[in-house]
Coordinates of C-alpha atoms and ligand atoms in Angstrom, one line a residue:
X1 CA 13.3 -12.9 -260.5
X2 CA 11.6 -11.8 -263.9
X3 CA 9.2 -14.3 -264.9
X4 CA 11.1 -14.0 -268.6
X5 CA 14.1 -15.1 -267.1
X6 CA 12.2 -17.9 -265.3
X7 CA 10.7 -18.8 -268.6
X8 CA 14.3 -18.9 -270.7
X9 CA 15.7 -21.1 -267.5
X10 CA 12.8 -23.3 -267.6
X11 CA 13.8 -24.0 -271.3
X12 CA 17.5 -24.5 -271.1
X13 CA 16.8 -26.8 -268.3
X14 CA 14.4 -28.8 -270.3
X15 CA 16.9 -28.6 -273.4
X16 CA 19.4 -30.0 -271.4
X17 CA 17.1 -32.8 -269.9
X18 CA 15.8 -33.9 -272.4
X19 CA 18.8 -34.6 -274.3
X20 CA 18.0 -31.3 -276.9
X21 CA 21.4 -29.3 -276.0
X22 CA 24.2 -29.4 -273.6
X23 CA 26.9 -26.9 -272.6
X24 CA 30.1 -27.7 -274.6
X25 CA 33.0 -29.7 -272.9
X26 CA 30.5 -29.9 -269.6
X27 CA 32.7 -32.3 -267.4
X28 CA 35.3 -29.4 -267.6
X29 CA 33.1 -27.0 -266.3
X30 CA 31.9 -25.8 -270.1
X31 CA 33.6 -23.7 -272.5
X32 CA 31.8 -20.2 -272.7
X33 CA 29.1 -20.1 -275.9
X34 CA 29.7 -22.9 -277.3
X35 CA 27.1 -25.8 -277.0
X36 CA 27.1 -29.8 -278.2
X37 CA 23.3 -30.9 -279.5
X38 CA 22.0 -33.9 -277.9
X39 CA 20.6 -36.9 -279.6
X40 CA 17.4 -34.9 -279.6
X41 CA 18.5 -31.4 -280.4
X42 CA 20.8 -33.1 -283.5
X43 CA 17.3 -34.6 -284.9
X44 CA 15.4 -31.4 -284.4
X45 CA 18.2 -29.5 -286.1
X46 CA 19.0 -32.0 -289.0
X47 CA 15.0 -31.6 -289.7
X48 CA 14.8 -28.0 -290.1
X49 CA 18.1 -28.1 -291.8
X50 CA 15.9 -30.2 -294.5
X51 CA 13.3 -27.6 -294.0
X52 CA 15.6 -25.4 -295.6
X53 CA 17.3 -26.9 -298.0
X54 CA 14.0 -28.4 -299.2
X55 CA 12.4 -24.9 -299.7
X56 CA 15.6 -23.2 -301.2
X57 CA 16.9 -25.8 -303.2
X58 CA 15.0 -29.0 -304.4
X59 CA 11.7 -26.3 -304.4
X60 CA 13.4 -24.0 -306.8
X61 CA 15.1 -24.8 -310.2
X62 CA 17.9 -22.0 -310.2
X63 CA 19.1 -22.6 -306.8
X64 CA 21.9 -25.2 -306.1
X65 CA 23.7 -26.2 -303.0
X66 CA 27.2 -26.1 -302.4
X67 CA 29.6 -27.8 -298.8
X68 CA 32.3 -25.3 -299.1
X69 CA 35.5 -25.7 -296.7
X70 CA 35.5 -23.6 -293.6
X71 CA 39.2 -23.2 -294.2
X72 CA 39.9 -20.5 -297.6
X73 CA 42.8 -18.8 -298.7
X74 CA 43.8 -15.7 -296.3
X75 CA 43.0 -13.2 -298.9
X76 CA 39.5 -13.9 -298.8
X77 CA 39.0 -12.1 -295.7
X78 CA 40.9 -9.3 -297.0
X79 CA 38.8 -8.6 -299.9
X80 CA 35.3 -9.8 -297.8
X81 CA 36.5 -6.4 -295.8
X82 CA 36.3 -8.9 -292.6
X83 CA 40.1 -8.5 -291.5
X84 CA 39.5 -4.8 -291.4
X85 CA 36.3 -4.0 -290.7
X86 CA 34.5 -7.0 -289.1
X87 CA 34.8 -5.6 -285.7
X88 CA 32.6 -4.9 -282.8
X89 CA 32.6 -2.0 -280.2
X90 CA 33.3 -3.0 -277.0
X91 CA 33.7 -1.6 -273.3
X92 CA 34.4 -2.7 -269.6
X93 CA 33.2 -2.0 -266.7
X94 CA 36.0 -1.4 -264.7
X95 CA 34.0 -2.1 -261.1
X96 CA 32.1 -5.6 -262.0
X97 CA 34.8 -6.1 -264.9
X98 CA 32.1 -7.1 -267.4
X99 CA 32.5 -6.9 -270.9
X100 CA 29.8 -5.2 -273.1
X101 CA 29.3 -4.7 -277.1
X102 CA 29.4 -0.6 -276.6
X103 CA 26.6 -0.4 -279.5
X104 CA 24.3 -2.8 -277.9
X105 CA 24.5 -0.5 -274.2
X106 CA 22.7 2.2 -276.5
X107 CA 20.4 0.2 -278.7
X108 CA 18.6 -1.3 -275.0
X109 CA 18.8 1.9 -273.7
X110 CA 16.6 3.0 -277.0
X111 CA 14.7 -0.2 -276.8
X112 CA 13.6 0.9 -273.1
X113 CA 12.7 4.0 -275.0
X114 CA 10.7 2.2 -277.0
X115 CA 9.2 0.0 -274.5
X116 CA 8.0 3.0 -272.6
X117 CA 6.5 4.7 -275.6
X118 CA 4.4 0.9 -276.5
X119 CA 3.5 1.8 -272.7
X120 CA 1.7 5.1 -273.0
X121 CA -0.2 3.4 -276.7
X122 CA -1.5 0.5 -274.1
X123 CA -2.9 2.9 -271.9
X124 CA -4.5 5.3 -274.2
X125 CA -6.3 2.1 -276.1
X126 CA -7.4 0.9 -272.9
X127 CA -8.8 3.9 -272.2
X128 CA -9.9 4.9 -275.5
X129 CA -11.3 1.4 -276.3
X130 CA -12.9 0.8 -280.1
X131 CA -12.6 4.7 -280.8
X132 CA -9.1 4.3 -280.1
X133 CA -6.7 5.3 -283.7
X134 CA -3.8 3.9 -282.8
X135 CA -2.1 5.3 -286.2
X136 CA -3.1 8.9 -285.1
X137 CA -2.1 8.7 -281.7
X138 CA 1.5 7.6 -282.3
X139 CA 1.9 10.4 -284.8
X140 CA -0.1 13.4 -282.2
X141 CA 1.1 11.9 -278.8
X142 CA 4.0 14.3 -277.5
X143 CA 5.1 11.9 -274.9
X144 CA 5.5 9.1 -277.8
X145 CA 6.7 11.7 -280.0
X146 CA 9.3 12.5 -278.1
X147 CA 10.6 8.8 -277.0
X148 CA 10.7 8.4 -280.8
X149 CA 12.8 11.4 -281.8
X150 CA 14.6 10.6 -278.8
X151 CA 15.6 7.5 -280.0
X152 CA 16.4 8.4 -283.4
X153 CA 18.8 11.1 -282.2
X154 CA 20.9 8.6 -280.0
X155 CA 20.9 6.4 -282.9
X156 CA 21.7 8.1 -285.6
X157 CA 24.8 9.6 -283.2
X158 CA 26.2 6.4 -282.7
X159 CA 25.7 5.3 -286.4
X160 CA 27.9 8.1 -287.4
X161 CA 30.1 8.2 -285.0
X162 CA 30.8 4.6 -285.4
X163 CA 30.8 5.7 -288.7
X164 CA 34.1 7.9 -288.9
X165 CA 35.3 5.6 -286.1
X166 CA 35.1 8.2 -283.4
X167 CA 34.8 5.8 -280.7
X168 CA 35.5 8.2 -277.9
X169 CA 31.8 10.0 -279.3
X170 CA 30.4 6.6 -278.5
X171 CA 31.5 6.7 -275.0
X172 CA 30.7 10.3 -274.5
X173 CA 26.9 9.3 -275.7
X174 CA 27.0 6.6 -273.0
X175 CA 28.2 8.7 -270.5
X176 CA 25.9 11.1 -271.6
X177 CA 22.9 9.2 -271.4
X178 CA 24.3 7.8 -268.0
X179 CA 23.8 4.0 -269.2
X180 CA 24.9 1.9 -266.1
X181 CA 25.8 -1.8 -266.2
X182 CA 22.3 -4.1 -266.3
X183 CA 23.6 -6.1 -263.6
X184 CA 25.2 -3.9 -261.0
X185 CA 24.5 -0.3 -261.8
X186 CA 27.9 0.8 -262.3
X187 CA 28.6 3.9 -264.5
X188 CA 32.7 3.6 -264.5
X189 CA 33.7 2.8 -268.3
X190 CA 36.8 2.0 -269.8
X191 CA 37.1 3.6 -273.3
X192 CA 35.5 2.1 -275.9
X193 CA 37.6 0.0 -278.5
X194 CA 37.2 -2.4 -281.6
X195 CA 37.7 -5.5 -281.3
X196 CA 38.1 -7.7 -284.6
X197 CA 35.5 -11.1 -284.3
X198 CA 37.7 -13.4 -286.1
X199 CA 39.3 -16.7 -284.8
X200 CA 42.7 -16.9 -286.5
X201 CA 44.8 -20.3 -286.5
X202 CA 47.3 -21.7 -288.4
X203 CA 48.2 -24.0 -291.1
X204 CA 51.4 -26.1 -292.0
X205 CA 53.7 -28.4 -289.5
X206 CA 56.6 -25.8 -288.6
X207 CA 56.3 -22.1 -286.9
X208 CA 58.4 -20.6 -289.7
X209 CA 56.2 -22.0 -292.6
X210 CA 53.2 -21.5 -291.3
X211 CA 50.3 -19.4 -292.7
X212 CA 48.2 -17.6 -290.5
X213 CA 44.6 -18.1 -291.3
X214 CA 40.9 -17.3 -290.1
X215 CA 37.9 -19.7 -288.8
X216 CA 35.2 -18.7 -291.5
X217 CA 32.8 -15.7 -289.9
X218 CA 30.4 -16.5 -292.9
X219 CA 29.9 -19.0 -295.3
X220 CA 28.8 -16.6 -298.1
X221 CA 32.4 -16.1 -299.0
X222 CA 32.7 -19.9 -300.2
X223 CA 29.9 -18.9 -302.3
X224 CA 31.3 -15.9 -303.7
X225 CA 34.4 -17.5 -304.4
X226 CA 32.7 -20.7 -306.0
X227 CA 30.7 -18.1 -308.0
X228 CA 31.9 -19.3 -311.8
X229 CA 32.8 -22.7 -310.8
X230 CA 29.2 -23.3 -310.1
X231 CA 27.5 -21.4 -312.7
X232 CA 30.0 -22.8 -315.5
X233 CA 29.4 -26.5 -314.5
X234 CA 24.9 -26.0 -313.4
X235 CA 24.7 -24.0 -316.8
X236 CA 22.6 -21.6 -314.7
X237 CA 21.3 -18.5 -316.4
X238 CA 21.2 -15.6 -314.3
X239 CA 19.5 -14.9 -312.1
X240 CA 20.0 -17.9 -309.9
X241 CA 21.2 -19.0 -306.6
X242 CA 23.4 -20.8 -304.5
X243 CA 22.5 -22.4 -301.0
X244 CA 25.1 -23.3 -298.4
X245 CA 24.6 -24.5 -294.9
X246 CA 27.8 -24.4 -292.9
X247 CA 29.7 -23.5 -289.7
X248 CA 30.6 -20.5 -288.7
X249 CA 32.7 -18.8 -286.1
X250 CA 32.8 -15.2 -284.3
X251 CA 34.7 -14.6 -281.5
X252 CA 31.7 -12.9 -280.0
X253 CA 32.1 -10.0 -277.4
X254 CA 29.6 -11.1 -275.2
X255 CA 27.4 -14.5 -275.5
X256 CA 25.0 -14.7 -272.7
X257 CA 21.6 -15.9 -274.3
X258 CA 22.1 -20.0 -275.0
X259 CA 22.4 -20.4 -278.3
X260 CA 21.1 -17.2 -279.6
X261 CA 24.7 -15.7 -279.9
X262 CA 27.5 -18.5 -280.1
X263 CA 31.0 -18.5 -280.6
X264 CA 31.0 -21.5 -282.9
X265 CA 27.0 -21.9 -284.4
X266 CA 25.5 -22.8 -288.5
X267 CA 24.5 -20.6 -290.7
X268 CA 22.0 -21.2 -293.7
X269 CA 23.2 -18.8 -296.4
X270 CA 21.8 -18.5 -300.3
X271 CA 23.5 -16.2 -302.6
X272 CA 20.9 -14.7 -305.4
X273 CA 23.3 -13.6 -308.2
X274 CA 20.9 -11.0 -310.5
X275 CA 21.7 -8.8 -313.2
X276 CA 22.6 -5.3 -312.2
X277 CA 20.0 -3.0 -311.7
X278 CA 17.4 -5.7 -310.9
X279 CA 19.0 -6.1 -307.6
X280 CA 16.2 -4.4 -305.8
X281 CA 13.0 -6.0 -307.2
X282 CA 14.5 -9.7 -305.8
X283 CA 15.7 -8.2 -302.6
X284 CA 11.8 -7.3 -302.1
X285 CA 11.0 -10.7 -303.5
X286 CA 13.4 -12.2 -301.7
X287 CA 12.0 -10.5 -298.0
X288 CA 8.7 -12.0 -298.7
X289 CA 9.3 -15.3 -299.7
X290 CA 11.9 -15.5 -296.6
X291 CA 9.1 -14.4 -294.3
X292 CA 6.5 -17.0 -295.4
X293 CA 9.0 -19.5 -295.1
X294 CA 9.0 -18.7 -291.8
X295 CA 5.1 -18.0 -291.2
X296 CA 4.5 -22.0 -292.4
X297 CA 6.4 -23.1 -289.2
X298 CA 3.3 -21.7 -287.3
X299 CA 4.7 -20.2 -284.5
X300 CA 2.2 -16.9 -284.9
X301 CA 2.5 -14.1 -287.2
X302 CA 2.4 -12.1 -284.2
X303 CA 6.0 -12.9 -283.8
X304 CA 7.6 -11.7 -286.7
X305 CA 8.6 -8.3 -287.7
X306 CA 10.8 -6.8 -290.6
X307 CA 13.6 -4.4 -289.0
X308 CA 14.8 -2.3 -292.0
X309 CA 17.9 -1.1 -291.9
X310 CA 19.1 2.6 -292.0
X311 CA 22.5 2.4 -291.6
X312 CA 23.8 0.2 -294.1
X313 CA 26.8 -1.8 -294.3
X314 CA 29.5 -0.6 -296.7
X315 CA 29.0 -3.4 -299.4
X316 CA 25.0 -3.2 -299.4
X317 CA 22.0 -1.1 -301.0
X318 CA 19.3 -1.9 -299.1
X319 CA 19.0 -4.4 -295.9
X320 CA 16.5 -5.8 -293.4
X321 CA 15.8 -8.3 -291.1
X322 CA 13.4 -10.8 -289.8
X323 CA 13.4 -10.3 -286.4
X324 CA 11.7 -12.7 -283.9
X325 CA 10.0 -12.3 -280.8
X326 CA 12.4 -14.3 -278.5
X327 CA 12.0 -15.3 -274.7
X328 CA 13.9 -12.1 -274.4
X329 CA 12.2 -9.5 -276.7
X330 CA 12.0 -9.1 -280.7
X331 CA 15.7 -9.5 -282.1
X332 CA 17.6 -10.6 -285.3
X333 CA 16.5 -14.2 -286.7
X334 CA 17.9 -13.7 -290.5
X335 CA 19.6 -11.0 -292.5
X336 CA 18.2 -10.5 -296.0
X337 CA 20.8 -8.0 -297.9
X338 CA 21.3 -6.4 -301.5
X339 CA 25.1 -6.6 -301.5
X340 CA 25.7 -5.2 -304.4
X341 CA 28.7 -6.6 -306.9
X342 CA 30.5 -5.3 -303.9
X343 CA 32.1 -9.0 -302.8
X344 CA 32.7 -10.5 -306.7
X345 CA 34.4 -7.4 -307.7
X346 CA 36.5 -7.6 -304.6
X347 CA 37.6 -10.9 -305.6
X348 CA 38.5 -10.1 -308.9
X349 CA 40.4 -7.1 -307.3
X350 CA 42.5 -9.4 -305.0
X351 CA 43.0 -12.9 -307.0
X352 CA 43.2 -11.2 -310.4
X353 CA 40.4 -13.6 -311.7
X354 CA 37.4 -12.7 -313.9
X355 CA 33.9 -13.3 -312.1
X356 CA 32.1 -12.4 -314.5
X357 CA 28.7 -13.3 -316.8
X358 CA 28.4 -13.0 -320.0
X359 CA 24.8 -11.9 -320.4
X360 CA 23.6 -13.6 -323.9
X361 CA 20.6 -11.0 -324.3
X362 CA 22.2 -7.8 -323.1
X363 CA 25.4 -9.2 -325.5
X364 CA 27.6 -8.1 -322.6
X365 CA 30.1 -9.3 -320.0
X366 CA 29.5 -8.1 -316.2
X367 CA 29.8 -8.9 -312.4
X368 CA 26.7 -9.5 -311.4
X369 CA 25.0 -8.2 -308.2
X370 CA 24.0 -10.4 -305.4
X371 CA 20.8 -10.6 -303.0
X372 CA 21.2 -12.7 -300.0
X373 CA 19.6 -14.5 -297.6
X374 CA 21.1 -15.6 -294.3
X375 CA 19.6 -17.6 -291.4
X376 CA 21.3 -18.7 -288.2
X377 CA 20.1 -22.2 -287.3
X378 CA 21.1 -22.3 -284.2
X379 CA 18.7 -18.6 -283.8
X380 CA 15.9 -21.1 -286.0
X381 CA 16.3 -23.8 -283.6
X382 CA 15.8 -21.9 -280.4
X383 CA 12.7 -19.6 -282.2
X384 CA 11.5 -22.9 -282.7
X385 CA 11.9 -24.9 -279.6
X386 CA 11.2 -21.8 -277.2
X387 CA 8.0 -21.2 -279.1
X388 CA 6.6 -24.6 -279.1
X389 CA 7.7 -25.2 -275.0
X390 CA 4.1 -25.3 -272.8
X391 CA 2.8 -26.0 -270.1
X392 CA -0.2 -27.2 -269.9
X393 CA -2.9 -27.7 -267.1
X394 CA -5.1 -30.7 -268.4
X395 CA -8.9 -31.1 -267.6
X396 CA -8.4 -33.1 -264.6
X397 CA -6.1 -30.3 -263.2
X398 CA -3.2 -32.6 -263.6
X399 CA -0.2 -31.0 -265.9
X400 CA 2.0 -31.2 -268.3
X401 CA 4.9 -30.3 -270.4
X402 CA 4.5 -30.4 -274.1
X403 CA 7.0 -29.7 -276.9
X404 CA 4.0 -28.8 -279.8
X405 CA 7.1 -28.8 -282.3
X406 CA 6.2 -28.8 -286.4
X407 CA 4.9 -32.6 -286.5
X408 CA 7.5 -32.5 -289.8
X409 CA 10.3 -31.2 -287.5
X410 CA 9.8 -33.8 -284.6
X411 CA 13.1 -35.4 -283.8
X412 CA 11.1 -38.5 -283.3
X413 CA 7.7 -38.4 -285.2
X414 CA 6.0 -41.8 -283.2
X415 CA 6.9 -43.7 -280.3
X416 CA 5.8 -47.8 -280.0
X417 CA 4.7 -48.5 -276.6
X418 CA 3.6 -52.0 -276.0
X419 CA 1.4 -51.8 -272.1
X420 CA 3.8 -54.5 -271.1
X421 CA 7.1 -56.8 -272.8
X422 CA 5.7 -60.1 -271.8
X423 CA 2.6 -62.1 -273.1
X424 CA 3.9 -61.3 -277.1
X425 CA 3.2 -57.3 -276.7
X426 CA 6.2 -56.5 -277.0
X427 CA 7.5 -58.5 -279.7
X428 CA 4.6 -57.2 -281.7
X429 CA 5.6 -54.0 -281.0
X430 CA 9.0 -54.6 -282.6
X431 CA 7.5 -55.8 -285.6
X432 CA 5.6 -52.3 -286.2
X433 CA 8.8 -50.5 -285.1
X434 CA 11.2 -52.7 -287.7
X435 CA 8.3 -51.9 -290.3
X436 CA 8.3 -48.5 -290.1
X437 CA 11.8 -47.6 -289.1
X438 CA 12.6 -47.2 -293.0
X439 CA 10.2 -43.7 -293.1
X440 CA 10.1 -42.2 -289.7
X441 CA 12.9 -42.0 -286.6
X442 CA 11.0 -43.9 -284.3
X443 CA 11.1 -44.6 -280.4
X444 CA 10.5 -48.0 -278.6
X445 CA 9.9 -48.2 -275.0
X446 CA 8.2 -50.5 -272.6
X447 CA 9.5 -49.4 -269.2
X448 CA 7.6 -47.2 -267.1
X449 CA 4.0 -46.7 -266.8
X450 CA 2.1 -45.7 -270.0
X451 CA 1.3 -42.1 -268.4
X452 CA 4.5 -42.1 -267.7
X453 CA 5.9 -42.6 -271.4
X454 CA 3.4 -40.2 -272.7
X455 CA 4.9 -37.0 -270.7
X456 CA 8.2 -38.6 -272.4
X457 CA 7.1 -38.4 -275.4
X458 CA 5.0 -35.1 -274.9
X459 CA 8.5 -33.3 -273.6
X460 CA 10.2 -34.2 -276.7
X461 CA 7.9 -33.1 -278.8
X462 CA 6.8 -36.7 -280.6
X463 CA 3.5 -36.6 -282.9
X464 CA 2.4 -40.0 -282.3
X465 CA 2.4 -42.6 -279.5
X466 CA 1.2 -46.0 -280.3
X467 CA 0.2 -48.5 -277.7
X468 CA -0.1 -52.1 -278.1
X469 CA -2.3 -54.1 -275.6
X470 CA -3.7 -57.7 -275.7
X471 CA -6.7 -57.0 -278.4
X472 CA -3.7 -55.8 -280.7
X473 CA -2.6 -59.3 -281.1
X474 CA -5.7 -60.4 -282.1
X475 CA -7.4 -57.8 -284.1
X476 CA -4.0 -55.9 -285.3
X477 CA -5.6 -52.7 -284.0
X478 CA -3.3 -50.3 -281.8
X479 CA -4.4 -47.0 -279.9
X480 CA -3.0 -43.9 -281.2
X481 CA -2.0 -40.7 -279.3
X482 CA -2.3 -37.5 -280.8
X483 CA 0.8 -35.4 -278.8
X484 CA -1.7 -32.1 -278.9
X485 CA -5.2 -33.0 -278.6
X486 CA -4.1 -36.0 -276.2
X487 CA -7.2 -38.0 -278.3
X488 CA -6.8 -41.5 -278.2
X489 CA -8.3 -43.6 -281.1
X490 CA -8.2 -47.4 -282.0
X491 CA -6.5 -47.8 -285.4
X492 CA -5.7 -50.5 -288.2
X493 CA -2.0 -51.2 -287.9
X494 CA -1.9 -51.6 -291.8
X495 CA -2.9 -47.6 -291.5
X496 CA -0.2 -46.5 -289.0
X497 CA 2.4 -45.7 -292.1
X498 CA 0.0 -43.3 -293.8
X499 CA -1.5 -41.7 -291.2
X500 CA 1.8 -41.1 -289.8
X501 CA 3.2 -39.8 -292.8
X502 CA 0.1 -37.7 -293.9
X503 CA 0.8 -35.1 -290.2
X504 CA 5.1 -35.3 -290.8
X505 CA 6.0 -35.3 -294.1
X506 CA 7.8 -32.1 -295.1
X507 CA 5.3 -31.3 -297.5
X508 CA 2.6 -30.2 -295.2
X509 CA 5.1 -27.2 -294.7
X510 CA 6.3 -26.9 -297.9
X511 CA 3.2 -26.3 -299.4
X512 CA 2.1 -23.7 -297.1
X513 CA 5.2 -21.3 -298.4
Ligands
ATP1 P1 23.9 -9.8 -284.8 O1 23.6 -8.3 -285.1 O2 22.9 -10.4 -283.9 O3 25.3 -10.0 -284.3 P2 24.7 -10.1 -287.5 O4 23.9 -9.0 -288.1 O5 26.1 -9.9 -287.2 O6 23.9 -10.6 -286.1 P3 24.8 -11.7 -289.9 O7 26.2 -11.4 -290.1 O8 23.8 -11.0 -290.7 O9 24.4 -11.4 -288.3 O10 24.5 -13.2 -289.9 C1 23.4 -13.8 -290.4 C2 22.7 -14.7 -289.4 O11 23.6 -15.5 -288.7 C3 22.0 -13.8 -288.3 O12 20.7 -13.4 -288.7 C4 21.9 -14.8 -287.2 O13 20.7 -15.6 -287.3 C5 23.1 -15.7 -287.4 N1 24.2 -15.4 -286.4 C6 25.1 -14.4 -286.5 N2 25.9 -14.4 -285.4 C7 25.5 -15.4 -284.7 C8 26.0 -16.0 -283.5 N3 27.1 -15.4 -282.8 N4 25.4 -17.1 -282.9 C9 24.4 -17.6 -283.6 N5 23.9 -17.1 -284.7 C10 24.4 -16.1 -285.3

């Protein structure tokens, strides 16, 4: 097996076991992409939820946040474009009857492209060494030239073609290319059809009343539609925003990579509502101030790249993503788009409603355009936890597994672990815990050897572990673990609340943005 794939088991494993994330409905053999959050996984994600809404939000003084319903009127989806265009491509295999996203077959065929290309730079640099120009080489090489143009060809042919909606051209190009199934080789292909991502259901007590209506795909639509309710009762001045964190649903084609593509996931969505023709200066704003709110988590630089996008969709002017390098190669972590007044005027087309601004120094009325940003958090959550997963071989050759989470992002930032219960330890350790419950989530435990504990506490990711032993009662000193450096030190108890608070609170990330 592919040591990537053994690393990406190892981490669902240790998700599940440790109480981060467990399949959906599991006693019932699991419902396919859809996951439940464990007590640990529902800290971890409430934490960079605050992450977020700290940043965006309470960080910026033209930004509010909204809690919009998932259920909206029908229409909505109608004028969003989503009950006629949100579809995907999709094809089976008609031997091993798997389903595939006909558009993602080509992109990892041109990612292998790519791959092989990265190849022959690695070898030329080694060989090269300091007098090697990367820069030059990729633009002289003919054997990365060609990967390259080869790749843009294929691409651009499917964009169009999915373009005009000639989907018979998009299987042609796969046969063409003779793209096999991953898993069993396989080259016999059903035609390729679109299939609409939407979860409908119903609303009202009898079948004839009924109206049919759609699991949200996006919350930016109870943004949109919330547009002048919002800036009429904030008395916001253009240009400001409007945060939402919600559910969202897709009826995804194919969901095989944990929670990086779910049927039922969060989304963290801010609409940036400018005037028009300043629409592109914010969406570059916007694309760097998005990145370093990533780059403060820590996780490496290295790890992030912008993807800019050259076919656009139909309601956007320019579009990129922030694409993260995953267990399972660089892909999609948040969509930053300059959508244009292409969703307000919609709305005003479909509900016969104004949406618009009056702009007091231009002395006119308009609908104003609209940068967004859009993160899934379920995408965050596993950047997060699969970056911070390690193992590590200690001095003594010993090891261990540490979870070296953002000490602000820990679902449990210090655990309280009296050496034994009896003799009075462990009542004093309730007495630190009951103290300092009111500003961190906090762990007590006195089972189990100390060693023990500490791998517990190391697997979850907690900053601090706190031990109480017989001097504690008498001195009202304690030794404190730090989770990555593993240094023990003999602290005042009266000091525990700062010194916990000084490596967690949110700030230490906030400022870094
Ligand atoms: P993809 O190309 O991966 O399907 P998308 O371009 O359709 O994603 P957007 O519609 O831009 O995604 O949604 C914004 C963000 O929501 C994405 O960047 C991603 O983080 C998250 N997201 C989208 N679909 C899913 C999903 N099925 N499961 C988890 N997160 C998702």
């Amino acid at each position: 097996m592919a040591k990537q794939e053994d690393v990406f088991k190892k981490l669902i494993s240790h998700a599940k076991e440790y109480g981060f994330i467990f399949p959906s409905s599991e006693i019932y053999d699991g419902l396919s992409a859809i996951y439940d959050y464990g007590q640990n996984g529902a800290e971890l994600k409430n934490n960079i939820k605050q992450y977020w809404w700290k940043a965006m939000v309470q960080l910026n003084d033209n930004i509010v946040g909204i809690d919009s319903a998932i259920f909206m009127h029908p229409t909505i989806w109608k004028a969003s474009g989503h009950v006629d265009a949100f579809n995907d491509p999709l094809i089976d295999n008609k031997d091993s009857k798997k389903r595939f996203r006909a558009d993602v077959l080509i992109e990892d065929y041109c990612a292998k492209l790519e791959e092989k290309a990265q190849k022959e730079i690695e070898k030329a640099a080694k060989r090269f060494g300091d007098a090697f120009d990367k820069n030059e080489f990729e633009n002289t090489n003919p054997r990365v030239l060609e990967y390259r143009e080869k790749q843009k060809t294929i691409l651009s042919r499917m964009a169009q073609s999915l373009e005009k909606e000639d989907l018979a051209d998009v299987k042609a190009l796969i046969e063409e290319l003779e793209i096999a199934d991953p898993d069993t080789g396989s080259k016999n292909w059903t035609d390729v059809r679109q299939f609409n991502l939407m979860f409908g259901t119903k609303l009202g007590a009898s079948a004839d009343t009924a109206t049919d209506l759609y699991l949200r795909p996006e919350t930016a639509q109870g943004i949109f539609v919330n547009f002048l309710n919002v800036q009429k009762t904030s008395r916001q001045k253009l240009p400001f925003g409007i945060a939402q964190i919600g559910k969202a649903f897709r009826n995804e084609i194919v969901a095989r990579q944990f929670i990086f593509r779910m049927r039922e996931f969060e989304q963290m969505e801010m609409q940036y509502f400018v005037p028009p023709g300043t629409e592109l200066g914010f969406y570059e704003t916007w694309k760097e101030k998005r990145l370093n709110w990533h780059l403060a988590l820590g996780l490496g630089a290295e790890n992030y790249k912008f993807h800019d996008h050259e076919k656009l969709a139909h309601y956007a002017n320019a579009a990129a993503d922030i694409e993260f390098k995953f267990p399972f190669g660089f892909k999609e972590l948040e969509g930053i788009h300059s959508r244009t007044d292409f969703d307000l005027s919609a709305h005003e087309k479909h509900s016969g409603r104004k949406l618009q601004y009056f702009d007091a120094e231009r002395n006119e009325n308009y609908v104003p355009y609209v940068v967004e940003t859009s993160v899934g958090l379920d995408r965050l959550f596993l950047a997060i936890f699969s970056n911070s997963l390690k193992d590590e071989v200690l001095e003594d050759g010993s090891e261990r597994t540490v979870l070296s989470l953002p000490p602000a992002l820990a679902p449990v930032k210090a655990a309280i672990l009296p050496l034994m219960k009896k003799d009075g330890l462990g009542e004093y350790g309730e007495k630190i815990f009951n103290d300092l419950k009111y500003d961190f989530n906090m762990i007590y435990e006195d089972k189990d050897s100390i060693g023990k504990r500490y791998r517990r506490q190391d697997a979850i990711g907690t900053p601090f572990c706190i031990t109480i032993d017989h001097d504690s009662l008498t001195d009202n000193t304690v030794t404190l673990r730090d989770r990555d450096t593993m240094k023990q030190e003999r602290v005042a108890v009266a000091d525990l609340r700062r010194i916990i608070d000084e490596k967690t609170n949110f700030r230490n990330l906030l400022s870094k943005i």
